Coordinates of C-alpha atoms in Angstrom, one line a residue:
M1088 CA -13.6 4.6 -4.7
D1089 CA -16.5 4.8 -2.2
A1090 CA -18.3 1.9 -3.8
V1091 CA -15.1 -0.2 -3.6
A1092 CA -14.5 0.7 0.0
Q1093 CA -18.1 -0.1 0.9
A1094 CA -18.0 -3.4 -0.9
L1095 CA -14.8 -4.3 1.0
A1096 CA -16.3 -3.4 4.3
D1097 CA -18.3 -6.6 4.6
P1098 CA -16.4 -9.8 5.7
I1099 CA -18.4 -12.1 3.4
R1100 CA -17.6 -10.0 0.4
R1101 CA -13.9 -10.0 1.3
E1102 CA -14.1 -13.8 1.6
I1103 CA -15.8 -14.0 -1.8
L1104 CA -12.9 -12.0 -3.3
R1105 CA -10.4 -14.5 -1.7
I1106 CA -12.3 -17.4 -3.2
L1107 CA -12.1 -15.7 -6.7
R1108 CA -8.4 -14.8 -6.3
D1109 CA -7.2 -18.2 -7.5
S1110 CA -9.9 -19.2 -10.0
T1111 CA -13.3 -18.4 -11.4
A1112 CA -16.3 -19.9 -9.5
S1113 CA -20.0 -20.2 -10.2
A1114 CA -22.6 -18.4 -8.0
G1115 CA -23.7 -21.8 -6.6
S1116 CA -20.2 -22.9 -5.5
I1117 CA -19.6 -19.5 -3.9
A1118 CA -22.9 -19.7 -2.1
S1119 CA -22.1 -23.2 -0.8
A1120 CA -19.0 -21.7 1.0
F1121 CA -21.2 -19.6 3.3
P1122 CA -23.8 -20.2 6.0
V1123 CA -26.1 -17.5 4.6
S1124 CA -28.9 -18.0 2.1
R1125 CA -28.2 -18.1 -1.6
P1126 CA -30.2 -14.8 -2.2
A1127 CA -27.9 -13.1 0.4
V1128 CA -24.8 -14.3 -1.4
S1129 CA -26.4 -13.2 -4.7
R1130 CA -26.8 -9.7 -3.2
H1131 CA -23.2 -9.7 -2.1
L1132 CA -22.1 -10.7 -5.6
R1133 CA -24.2 -7.8 -7.0
V1134 CA -22.6 -5.3 -4.7
L1135 CA -19.1 -6.6 -5.8
R1136 CA -20.1 -6.5 -9.5
E1137 CA -21.5 -2.9 -9.2
A1138 CA -18.3 -1.8 -7.5
G1139 CA -16.3 -3.3 -10.4
L1140 CA -14.5 -5.9 -8.2
V1141 CA -15.9 -9.0 -9.9
R1142 CA -17.1 -9.8 -13.4
D1143 CA -19.7 -12.3 -14.3
V1144 CA -20.2 -14.4 -17.5
L1145 CA -23.4 -16.4 -18.2
R1146 CA -22.5 -20.0 -18.9
G1147 CA -25.7 -21.9 -19.6
R1148 CA -27.8 -21.5 -16.6
E1149 CA -24.9 -20.6 -14.2
R1150 CA -23.1 -17.3 -13.8
E1151 CA -19.4 -17.6 -13.5
Y1152 CA -17.6 -15.0 -11.5
S1153 CA -14.0 -13.8 -11.7
L1154 CA -12.0 -11.2 -9.8
E1155 CA -11.4 -7.8 -11.3
L1156 CA -8.4 -6.0 -9.7
G1157 CA -8.6 -2.8 -11.8
A1158 CA -11.3 -1.3 -9.5
L1159 CA -8.8 -1.3 -6.6
A1160 CA -6.3 1.0 -8.3
E1161 CA -7.9 4.3 -7.0
L1162 CA -8.2 2.9 -3.5
E1163 CA -4.6 1.6 -3.6
A1164 CA -3.4 5.0 -4.7
F1165 CA -5.2 6.7 -1.9
L1166 CA -3.7 4.3 0.7
R1167 CA -0.2 4.9 -0.7
E1168 CA -0.8 8.6 -0.4
L1169 CA -1.7 8.2 3.3
H1170 CA 1.4 6.0 3.9
G1171 CA 3.7 8.4 2.1
A1172 CA 6.0 10.8 3.9
S1173 CA 4.7 14.2 4.7
P1174 CA 6.7 17.3 3.8
W1175 CA 7.8 17.5 7.4
H1176 CA 9.3 14.0 7.3
R1177 CA 11.4 15.1 4.2
R1178 CA 12.5 18.2 6.0
F1179 CA 13.5 16.3 9.1
D1180 CA 15.4 13.8 7.0
A1181 CA 17.3 16.6 5.3
L1182 CA 18.1 18.2 8.6
E1183 CA 19.4 14.9 10.0
T1184 CA 21.6 14.4 6.9
E1185 CA 23.0 17.9 7.3
V1186 CA 23.7 17.3 11.0
H1187 CA 25.6 14.1 10.2
R1188 CA 27.6 15.8 7.4
V1189 CA 28.7 18.7 9.6
G1190 CA 29.6 16.3 12.4
R1191 CA 31.7 14.2 10.1
Q1192 CA 33.5 17.3 8.8
R1193 CA 34.3 18.4 12.3
R1194 CA 35.6 15.0 13.2
M1195 CA 37.8 14.9 10.1
S1196 CA 39.2 18.4 10.7
A1197 CA 40.0 17.4 14.3
M1198 CA 41.9 14.3 13.2
T1199 CA 43.9 16.1 10.4
P1200 CA 46.6 18.5 11.7
S1201 CA 46.6 21.9 10.1
R1202 CA 49.6 23.2 8.1
N1203 CA 50.3 25.8 10.9
D1204 CA 50.6 22.9 13.4
T1205 CA 53.1 21.0 11.4
K1206 CA 55.3 24.1 10.7
G1207 CA 55.3 25.0 14.3
K1208 CA 56.5 21.5 15.3
K1209 CA 59.3 21.6 12.7
E1210 CA 60.6 25.0 13.9
T1211 CA 60.7 24.0 17.5
A1212 CA 62.6 20.8 16.8

């Protein structure tokens, strides 16, 4: 996960991943999209490959790169864990539910006359 996070930390590498999101691309075409040198783009591609975010296939004299999303699974799981509800949130949600339930019961009992109230009204009539 650390290698993936470090690879994603660089804006050029993130842009390379966006380029590869829709289709495969050669190293040359990727390099032409950036104002940095080809060796610099090659280093970025190596970092992405070592992190497992891209895969390369040798086609003649060119390397063709494609996106590999499997390496993101561990990082995605970690981020979901951070966004998940803490035990306190669940407890407060349960407390809120109980407060609403008790309030509803009290309102219903106040609206419904008890049997004693109806007997007393008939006897006085």
